[in-house]
Coordinates of C-alpha atoms in Angstrom, one line a residue:
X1 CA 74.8 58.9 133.7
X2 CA 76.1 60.0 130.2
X3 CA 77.1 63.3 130.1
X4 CA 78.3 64.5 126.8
X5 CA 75.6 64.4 125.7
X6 CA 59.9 84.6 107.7
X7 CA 57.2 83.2 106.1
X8 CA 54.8 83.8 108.3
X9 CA 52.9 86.2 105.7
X10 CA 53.1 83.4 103.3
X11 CA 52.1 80.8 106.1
X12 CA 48.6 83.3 106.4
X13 CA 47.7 83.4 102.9
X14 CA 48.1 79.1 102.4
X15 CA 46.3 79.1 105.9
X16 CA 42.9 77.7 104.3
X17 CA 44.3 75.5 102.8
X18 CA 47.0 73.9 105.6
X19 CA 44.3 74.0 107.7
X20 CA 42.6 71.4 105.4
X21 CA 45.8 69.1 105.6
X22 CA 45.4 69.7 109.3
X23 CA 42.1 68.3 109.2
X24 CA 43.0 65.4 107.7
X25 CA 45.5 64.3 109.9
X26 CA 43.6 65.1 113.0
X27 CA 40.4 63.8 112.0
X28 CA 42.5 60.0 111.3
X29 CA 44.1 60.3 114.3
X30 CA 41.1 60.8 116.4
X31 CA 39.6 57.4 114.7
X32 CA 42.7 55.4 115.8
X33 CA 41.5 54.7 119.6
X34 CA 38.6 52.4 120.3
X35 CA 38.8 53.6 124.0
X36 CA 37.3 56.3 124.8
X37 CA 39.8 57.5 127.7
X38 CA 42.4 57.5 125.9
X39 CA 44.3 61.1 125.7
X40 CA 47.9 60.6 124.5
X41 CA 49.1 64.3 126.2
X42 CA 52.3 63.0 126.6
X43 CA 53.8 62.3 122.9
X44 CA 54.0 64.7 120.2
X45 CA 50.5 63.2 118.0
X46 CA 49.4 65.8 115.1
X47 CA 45.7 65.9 116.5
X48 CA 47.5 66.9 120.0
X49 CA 49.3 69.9 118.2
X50 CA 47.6 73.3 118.3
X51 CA 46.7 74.7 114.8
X52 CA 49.0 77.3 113.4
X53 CA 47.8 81.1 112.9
X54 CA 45.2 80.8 115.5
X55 CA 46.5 79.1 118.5
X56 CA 45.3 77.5 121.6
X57 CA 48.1 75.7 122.8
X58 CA 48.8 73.8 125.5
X59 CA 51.3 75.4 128.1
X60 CA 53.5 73.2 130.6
X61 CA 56.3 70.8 131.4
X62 CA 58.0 69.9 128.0
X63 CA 56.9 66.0 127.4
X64 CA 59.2 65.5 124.5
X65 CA 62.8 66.4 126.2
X66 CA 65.9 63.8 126.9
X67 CA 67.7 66.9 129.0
X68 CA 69.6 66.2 132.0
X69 CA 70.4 68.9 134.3
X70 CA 67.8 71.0 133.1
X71 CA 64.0 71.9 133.3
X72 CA 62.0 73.1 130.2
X73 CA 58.4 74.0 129.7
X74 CA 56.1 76.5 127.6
X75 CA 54.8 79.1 129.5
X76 CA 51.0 80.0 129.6
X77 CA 52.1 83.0 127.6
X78 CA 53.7 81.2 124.6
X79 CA 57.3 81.6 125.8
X80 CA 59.9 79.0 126.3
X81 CA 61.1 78.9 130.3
X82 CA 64.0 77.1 131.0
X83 CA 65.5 76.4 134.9
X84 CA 68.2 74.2 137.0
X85 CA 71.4 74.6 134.1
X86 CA 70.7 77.5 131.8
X87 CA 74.8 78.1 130.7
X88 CA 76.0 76.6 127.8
X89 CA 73.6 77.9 125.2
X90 CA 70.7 76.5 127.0
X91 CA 69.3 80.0 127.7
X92 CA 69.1 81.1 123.9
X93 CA 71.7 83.7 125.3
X94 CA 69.4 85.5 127.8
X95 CA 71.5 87.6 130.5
X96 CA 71.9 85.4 133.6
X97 CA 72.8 82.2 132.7
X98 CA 74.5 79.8 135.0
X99 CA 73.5 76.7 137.1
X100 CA 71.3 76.2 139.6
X101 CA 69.0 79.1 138.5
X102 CA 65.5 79.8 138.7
X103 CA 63.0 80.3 135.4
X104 CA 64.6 82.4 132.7
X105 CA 62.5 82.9 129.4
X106 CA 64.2 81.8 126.0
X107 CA 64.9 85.3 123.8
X108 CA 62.7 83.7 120.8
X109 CA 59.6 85.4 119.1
X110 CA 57.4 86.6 121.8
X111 CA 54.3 84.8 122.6
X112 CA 54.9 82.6 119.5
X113 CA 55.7 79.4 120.0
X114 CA 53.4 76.3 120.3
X115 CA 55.9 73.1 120.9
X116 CA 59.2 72.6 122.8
X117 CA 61.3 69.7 122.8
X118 CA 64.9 68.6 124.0
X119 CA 68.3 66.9 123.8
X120 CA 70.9 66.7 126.3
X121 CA 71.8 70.2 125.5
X122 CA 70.0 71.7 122.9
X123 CA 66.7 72.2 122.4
X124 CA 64.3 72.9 119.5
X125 CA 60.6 75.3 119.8
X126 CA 57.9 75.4 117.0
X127 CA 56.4 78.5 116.7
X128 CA 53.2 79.9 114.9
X129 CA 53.8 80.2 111.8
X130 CA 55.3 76.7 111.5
X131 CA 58.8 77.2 111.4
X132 CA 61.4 75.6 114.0
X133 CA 64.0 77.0 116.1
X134 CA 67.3 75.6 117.3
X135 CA 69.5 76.7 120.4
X136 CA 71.7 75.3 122.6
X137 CA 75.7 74.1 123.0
X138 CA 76.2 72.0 120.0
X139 CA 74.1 73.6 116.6
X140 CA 74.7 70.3 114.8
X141 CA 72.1 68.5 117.2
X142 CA 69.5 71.5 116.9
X143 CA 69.5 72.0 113.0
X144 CA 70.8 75.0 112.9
X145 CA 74.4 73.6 112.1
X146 CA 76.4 77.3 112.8
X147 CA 77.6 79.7 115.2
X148 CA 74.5 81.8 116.5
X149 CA 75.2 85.7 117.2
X150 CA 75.1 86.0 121.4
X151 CA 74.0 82.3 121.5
X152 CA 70.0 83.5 120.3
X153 CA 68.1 80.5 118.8
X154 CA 68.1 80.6 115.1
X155 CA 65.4 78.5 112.5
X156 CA 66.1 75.6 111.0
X157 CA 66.9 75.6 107.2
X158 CA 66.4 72.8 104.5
X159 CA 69.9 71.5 103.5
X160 CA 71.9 74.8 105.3
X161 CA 72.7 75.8 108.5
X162 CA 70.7 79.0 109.7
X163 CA 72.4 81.2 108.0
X164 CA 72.9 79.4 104.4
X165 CA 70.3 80.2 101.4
X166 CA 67.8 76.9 101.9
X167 CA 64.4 77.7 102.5
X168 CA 63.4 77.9 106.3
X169 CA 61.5 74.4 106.8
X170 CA 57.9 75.4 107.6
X171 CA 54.7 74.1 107.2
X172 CA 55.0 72.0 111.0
X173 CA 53.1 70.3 113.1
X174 CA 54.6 68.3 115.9
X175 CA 58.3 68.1 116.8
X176 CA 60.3 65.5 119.3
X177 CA 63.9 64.8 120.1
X178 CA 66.4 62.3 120.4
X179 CA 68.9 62.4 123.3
X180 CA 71.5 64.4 119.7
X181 CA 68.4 64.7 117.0
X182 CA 65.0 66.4 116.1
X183 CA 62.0 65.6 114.0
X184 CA 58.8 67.3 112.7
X185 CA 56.0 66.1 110.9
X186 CA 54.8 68.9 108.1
X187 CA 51.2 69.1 106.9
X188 CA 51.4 67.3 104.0
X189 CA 52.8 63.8 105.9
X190 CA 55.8 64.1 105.1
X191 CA 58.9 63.6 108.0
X192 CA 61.8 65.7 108.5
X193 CA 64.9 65.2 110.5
X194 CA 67.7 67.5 111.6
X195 CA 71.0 66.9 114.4
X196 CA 73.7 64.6 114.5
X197 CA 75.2 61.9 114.6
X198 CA 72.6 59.9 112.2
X199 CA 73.0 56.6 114.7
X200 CA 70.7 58.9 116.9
X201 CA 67.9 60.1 114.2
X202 CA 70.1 62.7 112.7
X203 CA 71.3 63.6 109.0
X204 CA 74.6 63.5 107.5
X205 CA 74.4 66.9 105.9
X206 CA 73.1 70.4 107.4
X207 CA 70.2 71.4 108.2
X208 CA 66.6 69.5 107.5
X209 CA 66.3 67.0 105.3
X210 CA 63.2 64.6 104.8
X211 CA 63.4 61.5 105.8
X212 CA 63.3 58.7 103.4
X213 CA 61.8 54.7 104.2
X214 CA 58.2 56.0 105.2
X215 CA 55.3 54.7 102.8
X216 CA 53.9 57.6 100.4
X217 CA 51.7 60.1 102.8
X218 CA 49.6 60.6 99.8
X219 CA 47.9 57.0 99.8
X220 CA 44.7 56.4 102.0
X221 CA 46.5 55.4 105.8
X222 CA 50.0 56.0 105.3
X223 CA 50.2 59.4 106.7
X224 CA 52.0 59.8 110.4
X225 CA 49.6 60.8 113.1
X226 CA 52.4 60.0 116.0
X227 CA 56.3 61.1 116.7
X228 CA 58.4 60.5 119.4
X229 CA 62.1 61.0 120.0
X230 CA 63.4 58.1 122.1
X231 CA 67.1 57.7 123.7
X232 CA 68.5 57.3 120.1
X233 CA 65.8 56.5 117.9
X234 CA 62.6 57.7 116.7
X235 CA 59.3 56.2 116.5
X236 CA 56.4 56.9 114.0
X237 CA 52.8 55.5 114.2
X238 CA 50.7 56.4 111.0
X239 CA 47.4 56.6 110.5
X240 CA 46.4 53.0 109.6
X241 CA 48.2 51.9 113.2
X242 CA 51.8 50.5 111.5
X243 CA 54.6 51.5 113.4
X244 CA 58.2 52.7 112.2
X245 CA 61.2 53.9 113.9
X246 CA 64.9 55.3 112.7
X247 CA 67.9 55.9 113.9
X248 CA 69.1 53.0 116.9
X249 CA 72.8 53.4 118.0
X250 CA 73.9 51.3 121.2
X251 CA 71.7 51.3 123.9
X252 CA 68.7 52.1 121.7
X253 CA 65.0 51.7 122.8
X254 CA 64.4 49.1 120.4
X255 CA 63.3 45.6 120.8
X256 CA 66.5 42.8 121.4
X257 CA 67.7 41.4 117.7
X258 CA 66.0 44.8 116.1
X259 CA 69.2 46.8 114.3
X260 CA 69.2 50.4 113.9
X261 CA 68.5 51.7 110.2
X262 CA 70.6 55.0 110.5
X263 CA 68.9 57.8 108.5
X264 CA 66.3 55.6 106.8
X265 CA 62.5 54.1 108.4
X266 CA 61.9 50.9 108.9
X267 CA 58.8 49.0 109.6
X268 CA 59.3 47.9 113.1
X269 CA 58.1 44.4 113.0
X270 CA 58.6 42.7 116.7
X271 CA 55.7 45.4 117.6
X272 CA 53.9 43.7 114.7
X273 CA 51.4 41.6 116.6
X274 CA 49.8 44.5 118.4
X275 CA 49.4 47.0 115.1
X276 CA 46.1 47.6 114.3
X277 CA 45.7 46.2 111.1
X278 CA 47.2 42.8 112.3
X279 CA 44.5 42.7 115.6
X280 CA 41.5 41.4 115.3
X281 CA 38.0 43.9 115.1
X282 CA 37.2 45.5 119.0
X283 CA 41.0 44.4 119.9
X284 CA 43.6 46.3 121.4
X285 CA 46.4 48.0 118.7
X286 CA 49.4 50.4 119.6
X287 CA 48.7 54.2 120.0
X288 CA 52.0 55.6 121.7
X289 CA 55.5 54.1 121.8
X290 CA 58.3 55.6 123.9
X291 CA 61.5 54.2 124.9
X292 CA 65.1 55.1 127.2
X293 CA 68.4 53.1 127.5
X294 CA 68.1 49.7 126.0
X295 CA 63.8 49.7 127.4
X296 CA 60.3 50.7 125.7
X297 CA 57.0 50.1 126.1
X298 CA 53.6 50.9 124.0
X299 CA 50.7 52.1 124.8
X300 CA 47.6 50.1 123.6
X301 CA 44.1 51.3 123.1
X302 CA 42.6 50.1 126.2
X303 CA 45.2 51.4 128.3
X304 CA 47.5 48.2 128.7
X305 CA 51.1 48.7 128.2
X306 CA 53.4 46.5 126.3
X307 CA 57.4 46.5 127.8
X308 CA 60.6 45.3 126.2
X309 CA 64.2 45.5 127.1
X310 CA 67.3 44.6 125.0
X311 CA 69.5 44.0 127.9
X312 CA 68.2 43.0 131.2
X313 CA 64.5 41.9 132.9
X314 CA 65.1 44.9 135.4
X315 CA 64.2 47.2 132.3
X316 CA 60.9 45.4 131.8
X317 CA 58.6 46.7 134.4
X318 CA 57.1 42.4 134.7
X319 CA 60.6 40.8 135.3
X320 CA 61.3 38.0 132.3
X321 CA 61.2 37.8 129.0
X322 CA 62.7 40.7 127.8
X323 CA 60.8 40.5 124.5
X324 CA 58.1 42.3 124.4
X325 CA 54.7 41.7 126.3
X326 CA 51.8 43.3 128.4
X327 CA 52.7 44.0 131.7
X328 CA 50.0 42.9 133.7
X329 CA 49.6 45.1 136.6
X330 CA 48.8 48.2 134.5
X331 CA 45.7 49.4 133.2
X332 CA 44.0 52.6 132.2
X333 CA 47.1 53.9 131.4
X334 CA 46.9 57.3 129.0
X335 CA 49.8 59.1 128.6
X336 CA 53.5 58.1 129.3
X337 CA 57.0 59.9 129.1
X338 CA 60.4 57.6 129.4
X339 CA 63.7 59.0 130.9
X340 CA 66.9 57.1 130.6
X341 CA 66.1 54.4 133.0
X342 CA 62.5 54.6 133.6
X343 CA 59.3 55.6 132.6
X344 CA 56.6 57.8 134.4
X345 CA 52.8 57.1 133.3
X346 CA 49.8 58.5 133.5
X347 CA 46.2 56.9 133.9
X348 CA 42.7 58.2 133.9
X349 CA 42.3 59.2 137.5
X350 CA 45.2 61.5 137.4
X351 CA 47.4 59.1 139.0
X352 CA 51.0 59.0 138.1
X353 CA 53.2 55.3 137.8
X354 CA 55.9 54.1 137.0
X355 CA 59.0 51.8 137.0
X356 CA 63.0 52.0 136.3
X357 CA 65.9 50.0 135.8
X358 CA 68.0 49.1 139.0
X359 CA 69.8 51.4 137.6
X360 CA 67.4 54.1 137.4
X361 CA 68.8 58.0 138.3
X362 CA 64.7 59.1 138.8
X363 CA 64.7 56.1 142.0
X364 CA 61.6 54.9 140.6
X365 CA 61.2 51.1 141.6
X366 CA 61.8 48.2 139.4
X367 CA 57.9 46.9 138.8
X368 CA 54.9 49.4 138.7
X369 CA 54.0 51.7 141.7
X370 CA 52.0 54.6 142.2
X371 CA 53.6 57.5 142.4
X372 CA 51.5 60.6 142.8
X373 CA 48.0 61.0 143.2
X374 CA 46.1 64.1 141.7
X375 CA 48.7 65.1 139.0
X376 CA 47.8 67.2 136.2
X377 CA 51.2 67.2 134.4
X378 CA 54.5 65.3 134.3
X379 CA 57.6 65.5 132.1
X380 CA 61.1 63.3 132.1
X381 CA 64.5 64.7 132.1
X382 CA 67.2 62.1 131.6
X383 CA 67.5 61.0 135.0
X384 CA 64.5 63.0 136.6
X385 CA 60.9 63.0 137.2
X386 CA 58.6 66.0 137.2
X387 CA 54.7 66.9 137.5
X388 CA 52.5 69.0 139.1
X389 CA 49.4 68.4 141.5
X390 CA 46.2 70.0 141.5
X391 CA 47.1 72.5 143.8
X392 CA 49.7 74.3 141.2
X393 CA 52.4 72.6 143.2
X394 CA 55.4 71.2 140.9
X395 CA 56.8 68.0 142.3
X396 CA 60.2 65.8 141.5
X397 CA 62.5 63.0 142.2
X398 CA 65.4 61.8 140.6
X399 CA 69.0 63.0 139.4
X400 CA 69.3 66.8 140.6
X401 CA 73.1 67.8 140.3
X402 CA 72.4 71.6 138.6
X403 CA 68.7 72.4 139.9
X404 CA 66.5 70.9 137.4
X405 CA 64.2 69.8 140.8
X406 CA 65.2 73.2 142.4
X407 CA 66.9 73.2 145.8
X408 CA 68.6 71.9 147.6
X409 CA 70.8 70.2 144.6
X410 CA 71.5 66.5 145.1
X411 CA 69.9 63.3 144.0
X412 CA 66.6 62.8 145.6
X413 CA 64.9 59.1 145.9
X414 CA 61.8 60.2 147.5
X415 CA 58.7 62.9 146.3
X416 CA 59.9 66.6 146.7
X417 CA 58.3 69.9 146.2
X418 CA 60.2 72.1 143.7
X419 CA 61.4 75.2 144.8
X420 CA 61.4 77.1 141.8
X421 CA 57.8 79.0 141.2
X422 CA 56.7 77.4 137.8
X423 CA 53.4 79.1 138.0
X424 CA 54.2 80.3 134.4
X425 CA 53.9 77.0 133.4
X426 CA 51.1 75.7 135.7
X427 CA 48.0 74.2 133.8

């Protein structure tokens, strides 16, 4: 396993009218599904974002998060809890930090933030007022791009580091994460990146900058209604059902003979055939897309899953080809979250699958099982499994050197209850 790896007054006063572009999005992105079950928790969607200025939000395990020796979730309370590692930053500078350590809350605005996601080891939160904020080890891959005072997370700035003179990039509505990168999607469709290296989604310079490749947001259909931060690429679904995706160094999770694109979109045409505009009427089309090491799959609107791997058919989930295809042993599937290996999905009965690479640190098996029965939430660390049962029990398997599936430490192939008490993030 790889392991280097205010405005809010302002905010207020525009709200009338942001929540109008809100609308706009949301209202699109409900349209895009012609099945009815289908819920898409799992992936940063705009409709799937809680409004700014007047919040509810959805608390629990972080679904958007490529971190490996630690857990992350938003408590029911609008903080950020983080567990297992918590040194190196990952704490926002909180006293205690260390490894193997129980829930510590993140020192950012209190009860504020709406969205968490994760690299290896930095992390970025979206708060109320729409503004996003960076912590961790490395501040080039959280946006902040500086040293922060005591470690404390800082907000992203256009073009600067945190503590340069370029306006605080606001106005957001859904972030996600690359394994080194972030992303947000602002209310007026347009797409913003931040972290480095730019092979992983990031920018060359400091701070945000908008992304450039994506068709004008301000034509019928072209604004982005789906983000999702994959191993070292991003993926984009807008409103008329065309997918898009950036960054791509080695090992991405993008189809075999499909090239990264560095800093710029690109239309990602081997997904072509299952886009909505290319299907025919009362046919399936893509709503999520997700991806780890050199593997992805897409969720259609009925619930089937289409797989791919650039390397080898254990990274399929249905054996050969490695091109993408429908695996047929799912169905009903609604939600999904990918790891590095392997990918944990959820359907309509509350029942958790999912598959891995032979090679996969969560010990997930190499075609489609069930895993859980009754779960209610589920995340992905790099190499790890989470969710949580009915019962408010919190569950794991996988890669467990630091404490990110509580104790004992140590790699675990089999179900586990978590020792930690994540009541605080319990749904």
């Amino acid at each position: 396993m790889t392991k280097s790896q205010t405005r809010s007054g302002r905010w207020a006063r525009r709200s009338v009218v942001a929540m109008g572009a809100i609308a706009a999005v949301v209202g699109v992105a409900v349209a895009l599904p012609t099945a009815a079950a289908y819920k898409d928790t799992s992936h940063a969607r705009t409709d799937a974002v809680p409004a700014h200025v007047t919040p509810p939000f959805q608390p629990g395990l972080s679904k958007n998060t490529r971190m490996v020796d630690t857990g992350i979730g938003l408590g029911n309370d609008g903080n950020v809890y983080v567990w297992g590692r918590t040194d190196m930053g990952i704490n926002g500078g909180a006293p205690g930090a260390g490894t193997r350590n129980g829930p510590q809350r993140v020192p950012l605005p209190e009860n504020e933030t709406v969205g968490i996601t994760g690299g290896i080891y930095n992390a970025n939160s979206l708060s109320t007022d729409g503004t996003v904020w960076g912590w961790g080890t490395y501040a080039k891959r959280d946006g902040t791009d500086g040293a922060k005072p005591g470690g404390n997370p800082k907000q992203v700035r256009i073009g600067t580091p945190w503590n340069g003179n370029g306006e605080l990039l606001d106005r957001i509505l859904a972030i996600s994460s690359t394994e080194y990168a972030g992303a947000g999607i602002r209310d007026d469709g347009t797409v913003w990146h931040w972290g480095s290296p730019v092979g992983y989604g990031g920018t060359s310079g400091n701070g945000a900058a908008q992304l450039r490749g994506l068709p004008d947001p301000a034509v019928a259909g072209n604004r982005p209604v789906y983000l999702k931060g994959a191993y070292t690429n991003f993926f984009v679904i807008l409103e008329n059902g065309d997918v898009y995706f950036w960054g791509g160094a080695g090992g991405s999770s993008l189809p075999k003979n499909t090239n990264g694109t560095g800093s710029s979109a690109t239309y990602l045409g081997a997904l072509a055939p299952w886009m909505q505009q290319n299907v025919a009427e009362g046919e399936p089309y893509i709503v999520a897309v997700d991806g780890g090491i050199n593997m992805g799959g897409a969720i259609l609107s009925d619930g089937q899953v289409v797989s791919w791997s650039r390397s080898t058919a254990s990274r399929t989930g249905r054996g050969a080809p490695i091109s993408p295809a429908i695996i047929p042993t799912l169905s009903g599937i609604e939600s999904m979250q990918f790891g590095f290996t392997g990918v944990a999905m959820l359907n309509g009965n509350n029942e958790l699958w999912g598959y891995g690479a032979s090679d996969d640190y969560g010990k997930f098996p190499q075609r489609p099982a069930l895993i859980d029965t009754d779960v209610r939430q589920y995340g992905s660390g790099q190499g790890y499994y989470i969710w949580q049962r009915g019962d408010r029990t919190f569950w794991g398997r996988g890669y467990n050197p630091q404490g990110a599936l509580g104790m004992p430490t140590g790699t675990t192939s089999t179900n586990r209850q978590i020792s930690w008490d994540l009541e605080v993030i319990a749904q």
